[in-house]
XYZ file of C-alpha atoms in Angstrom:
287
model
C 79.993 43.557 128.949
C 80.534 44.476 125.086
C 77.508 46.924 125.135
C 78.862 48.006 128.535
C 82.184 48.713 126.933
C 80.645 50.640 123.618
C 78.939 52.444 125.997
C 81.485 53.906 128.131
C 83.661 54.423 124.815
C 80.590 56.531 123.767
C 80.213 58.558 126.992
C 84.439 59.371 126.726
C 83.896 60.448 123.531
C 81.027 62.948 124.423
C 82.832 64.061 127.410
C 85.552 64.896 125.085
C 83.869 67.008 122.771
C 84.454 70.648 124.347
C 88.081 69.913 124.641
C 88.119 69.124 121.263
C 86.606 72.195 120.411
C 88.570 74.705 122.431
C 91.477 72.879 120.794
C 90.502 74.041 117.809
C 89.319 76.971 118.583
C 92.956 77.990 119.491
C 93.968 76.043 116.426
C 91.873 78.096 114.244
C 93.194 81.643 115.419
C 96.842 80.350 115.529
C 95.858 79.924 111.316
C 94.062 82.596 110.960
C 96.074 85.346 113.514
C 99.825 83.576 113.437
C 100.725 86.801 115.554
C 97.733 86.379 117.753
C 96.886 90.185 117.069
C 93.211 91.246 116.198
C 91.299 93.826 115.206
C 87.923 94.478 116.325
C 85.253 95.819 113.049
C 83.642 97.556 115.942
C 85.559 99.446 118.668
C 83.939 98.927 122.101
C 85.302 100.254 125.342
C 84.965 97.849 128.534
C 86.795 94.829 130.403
C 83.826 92.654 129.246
C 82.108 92.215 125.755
C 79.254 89.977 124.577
C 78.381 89.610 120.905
C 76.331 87.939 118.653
C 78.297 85.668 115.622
C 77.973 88.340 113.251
C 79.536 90.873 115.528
C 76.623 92.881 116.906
C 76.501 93.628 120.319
C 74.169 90.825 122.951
C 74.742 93.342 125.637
C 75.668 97.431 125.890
C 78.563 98.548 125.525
C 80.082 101.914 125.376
C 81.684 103.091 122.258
C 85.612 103.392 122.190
C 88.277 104.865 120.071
C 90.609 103.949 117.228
C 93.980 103.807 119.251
C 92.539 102.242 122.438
C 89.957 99.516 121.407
C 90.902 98.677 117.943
C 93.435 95.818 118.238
C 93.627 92.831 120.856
C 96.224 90.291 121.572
C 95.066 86.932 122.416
C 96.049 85.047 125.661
C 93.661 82.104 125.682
C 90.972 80.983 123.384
C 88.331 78.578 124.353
C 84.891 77.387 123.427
C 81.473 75.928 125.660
C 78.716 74.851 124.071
C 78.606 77.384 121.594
C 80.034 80.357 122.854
C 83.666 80.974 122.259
C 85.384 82.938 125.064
C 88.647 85.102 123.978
C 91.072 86.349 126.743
C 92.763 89.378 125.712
C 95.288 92.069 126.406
C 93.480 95.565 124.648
C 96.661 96.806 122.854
C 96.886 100.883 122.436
C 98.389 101.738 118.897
C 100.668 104.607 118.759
C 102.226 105.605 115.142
C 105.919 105.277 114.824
C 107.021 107.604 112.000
C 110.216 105.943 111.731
C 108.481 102.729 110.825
C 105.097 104.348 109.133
C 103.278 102.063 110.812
C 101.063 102.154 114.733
C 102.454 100.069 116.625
C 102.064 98.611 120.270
C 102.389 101.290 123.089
C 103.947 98.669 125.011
C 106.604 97.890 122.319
C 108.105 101.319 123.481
C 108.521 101.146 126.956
C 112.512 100.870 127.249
C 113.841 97.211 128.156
C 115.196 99.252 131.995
C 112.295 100.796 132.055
C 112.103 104.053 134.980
C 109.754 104.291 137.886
C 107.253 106.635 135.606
C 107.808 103.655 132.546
C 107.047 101.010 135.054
C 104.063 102.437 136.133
C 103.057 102.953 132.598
C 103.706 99.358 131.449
C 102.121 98.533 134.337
C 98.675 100.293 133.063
C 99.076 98.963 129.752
C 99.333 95.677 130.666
C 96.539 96.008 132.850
C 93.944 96.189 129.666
C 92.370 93.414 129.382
C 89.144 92.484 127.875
C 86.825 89.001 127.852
C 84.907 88.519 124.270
C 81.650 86.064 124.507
C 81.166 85.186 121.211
C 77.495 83.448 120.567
C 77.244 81.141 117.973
C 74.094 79.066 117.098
C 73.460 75.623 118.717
C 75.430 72.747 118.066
C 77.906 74.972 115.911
C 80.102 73.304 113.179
C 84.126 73.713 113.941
C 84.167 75.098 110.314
C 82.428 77.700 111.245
C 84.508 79.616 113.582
C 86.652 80.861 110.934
C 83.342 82.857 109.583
C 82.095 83.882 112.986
C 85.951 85.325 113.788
C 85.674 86.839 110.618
C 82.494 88.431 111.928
C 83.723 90.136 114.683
C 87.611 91.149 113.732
C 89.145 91.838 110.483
C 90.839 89.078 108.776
C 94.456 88.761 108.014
C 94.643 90.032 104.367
C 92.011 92.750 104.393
C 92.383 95.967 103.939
C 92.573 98.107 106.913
C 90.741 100.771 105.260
C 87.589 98.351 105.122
C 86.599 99.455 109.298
C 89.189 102.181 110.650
C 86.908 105.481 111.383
C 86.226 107.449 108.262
C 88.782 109.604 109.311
C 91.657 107.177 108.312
C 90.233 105.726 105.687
C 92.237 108.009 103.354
C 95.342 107.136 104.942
C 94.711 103.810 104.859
C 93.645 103.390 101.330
C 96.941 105.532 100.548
C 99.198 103.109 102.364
C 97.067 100.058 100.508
C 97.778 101.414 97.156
C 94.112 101.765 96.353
C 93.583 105.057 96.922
C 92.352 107.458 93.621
C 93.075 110.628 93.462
C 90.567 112.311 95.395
C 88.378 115.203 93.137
C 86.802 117.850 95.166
C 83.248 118.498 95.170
C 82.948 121.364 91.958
C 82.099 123.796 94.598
C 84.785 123.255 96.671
C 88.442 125.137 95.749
C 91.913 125.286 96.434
C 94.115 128.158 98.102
C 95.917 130.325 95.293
C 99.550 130.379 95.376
C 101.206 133.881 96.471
C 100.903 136.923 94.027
C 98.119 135.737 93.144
C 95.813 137.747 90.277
C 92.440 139.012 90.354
C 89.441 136.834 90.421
C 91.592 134.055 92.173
C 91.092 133.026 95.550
C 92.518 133.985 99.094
C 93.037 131.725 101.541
C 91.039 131.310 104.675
C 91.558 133.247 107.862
C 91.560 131.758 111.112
C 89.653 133.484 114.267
C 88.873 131.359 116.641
C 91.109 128.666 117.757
C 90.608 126.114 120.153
C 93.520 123.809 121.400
C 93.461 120.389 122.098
C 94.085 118.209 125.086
C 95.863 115.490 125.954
C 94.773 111.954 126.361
C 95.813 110.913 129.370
C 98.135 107.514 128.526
C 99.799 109.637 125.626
C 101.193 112.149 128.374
C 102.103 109.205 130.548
C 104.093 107.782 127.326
C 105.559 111.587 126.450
C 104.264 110.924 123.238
C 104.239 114.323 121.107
C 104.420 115.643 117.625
C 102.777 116.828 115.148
C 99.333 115.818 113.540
C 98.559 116.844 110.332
C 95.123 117.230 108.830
C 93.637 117.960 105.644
C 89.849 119.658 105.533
C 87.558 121.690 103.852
C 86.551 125.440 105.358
C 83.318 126.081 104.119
C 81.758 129.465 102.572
C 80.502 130.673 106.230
C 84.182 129.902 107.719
C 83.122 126.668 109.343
C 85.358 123.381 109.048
C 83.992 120.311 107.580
C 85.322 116.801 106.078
C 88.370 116.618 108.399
C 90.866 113.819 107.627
C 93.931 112.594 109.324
C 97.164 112.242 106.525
C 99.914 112.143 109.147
C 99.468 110.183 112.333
C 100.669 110.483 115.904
C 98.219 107.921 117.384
C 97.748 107.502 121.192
C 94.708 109.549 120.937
C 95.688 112.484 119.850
C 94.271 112.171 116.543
C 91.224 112.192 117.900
C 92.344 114.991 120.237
C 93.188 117.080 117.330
C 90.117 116.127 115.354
C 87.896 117.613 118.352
C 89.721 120.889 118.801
C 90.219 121.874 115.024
C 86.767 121.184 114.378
C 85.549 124.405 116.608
C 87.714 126.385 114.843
C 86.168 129.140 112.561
C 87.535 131.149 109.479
C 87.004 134.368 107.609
C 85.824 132.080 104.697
C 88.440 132.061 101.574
C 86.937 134.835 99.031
C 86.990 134.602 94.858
C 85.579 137.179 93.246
C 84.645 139.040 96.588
C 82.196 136.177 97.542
C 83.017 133.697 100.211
C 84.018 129.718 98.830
C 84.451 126.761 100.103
C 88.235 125.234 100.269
C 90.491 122.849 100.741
C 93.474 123.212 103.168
C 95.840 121.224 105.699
C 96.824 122.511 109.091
C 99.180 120.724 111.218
C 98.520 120.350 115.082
C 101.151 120.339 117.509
C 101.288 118.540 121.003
C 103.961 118.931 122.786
C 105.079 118.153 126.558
C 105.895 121.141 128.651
């Protein structure tokens, strides 16, 4: 009857075993993400991910964007066998100038929201996304922090560490780490006015192409103006674009597309063509 008894106690305690995990699973991100917010290192598109403990992807997945797939918000956490299972609502980051900071789309949608706002919220609420983490057999608890760490950035690191090369100036800039940046020596800066001989003119733009809308950003009436800084090469083409003022919502990346086709007259010093640095601002705006 004893062995009976130790026996059954055994079993129970087995059986118990995956709730204790998922437990702390949801334990661990609650310590690790108080706000529940995450942000992926890699930024896959889809309603479905499965990745490896270090991150890399089991299955395909398409690639996504900065202000669509970046950050998550957790709405249950659980773990089976060794694969932990996140359920998550895909959060799209638009940046609030006010506050110098992206924030959640869905933050802005008014508290009486209209018929139009509904149906946005709606749509934004609608993103979710399922994250199959695999971890090895018979996985130690204490190692979930390292696997989340893996796959999304932890708390205090820098943002600069994974945003697209495109923000990493910005980011380092809001960080305080950033240096001031040196040009390459063959790369120059526009002369100010009244400017003498053997100094350079500016750049002259040709051909411009103008950028689209995302689609959620027009839904949201989001608009302003992006500003970019970049270098027009010595045949008039544009090269190392970077974003230093924000709108988010995709329209960075809207901007970055179009003003990347554009070509220059190529800025001139000494009656041969250089390479400089410039910023141009592009506007969206809702007609």
């Amino acid at each position: 009857m004893n062995r009976y008894r130790i026996y059954l106690m055994g079993l129970l305690l087995f059986l118990a075993v995956p709730c204790a995990f998922a437990g702390n699973l949801d334990n661990v991100i609650a310590s690790e993400y108080p706000d529940k917010i995450l942000t992926m290192r890699h930024f896959y598109s889809g309603d479905r991910l499965h990745l490896y403990g270090d991150g890399a992807l089991v299955d395909d997945a398409r690639a996504g964007t900065w202000a669509s797939d970046a950050k998550i918000e957790v709405r249950d956490a659980s773990q089976t066998g060794s694969v932990l299972t996140i359920k998550a609502r895909r959060i799209y980051q638009v940046y609030d100038s006010k506050r110098n900071q992206f924030v959640d789309a869905l933050t802005l949608i008014p508290i009486n929201p209209d018929k139009q706002e509904r149906e946005v919220e709606k749509a934004l609420k609608r993103r979710q996304v399922e994250i199959s983490i695999e971890m090895p057999p018979n996985p130690d608890p204490k190692e979930i922090p390292e696997t989340l760490h893996a796959v999304f950035l932890a708390r205090d690191e820098p943002m600069s560490n994974i945003a697209p090369p495109y923000y990493r100036d910005f980011f380092a800039k809001r960080e305080g780490r950033s240096k001031p940046q040196e040009l390459p020596a063959d790369v120059f800066r526009v002369a100010p006015a009244g400017s003498k001989a053997g100094d350079i003119t500016p750049p002259h733009l040709t051909t411009r192409t103008d950028p689209e809308y995302s689609d959620l950003a027009r839904q949201l009436k989001c608009q302003g103006t992006a500003v970019l800084s970049l270098v027009v090469d010595a045949s008039g083409s544009v090269r190392n674009i970077q974003v230093t003022q924000p709108l988010g919502a995709g329209l960075d990346e809207k901007a970055i597309a179009a003003v990347s086709q554009w070509k220059f007259d190529p800025a001139m010093k000494d009656g041969k063509p250089v390479a400089i640095a410039i910023a141009v601002e592009v506007d969206f705006r809702i007609h």
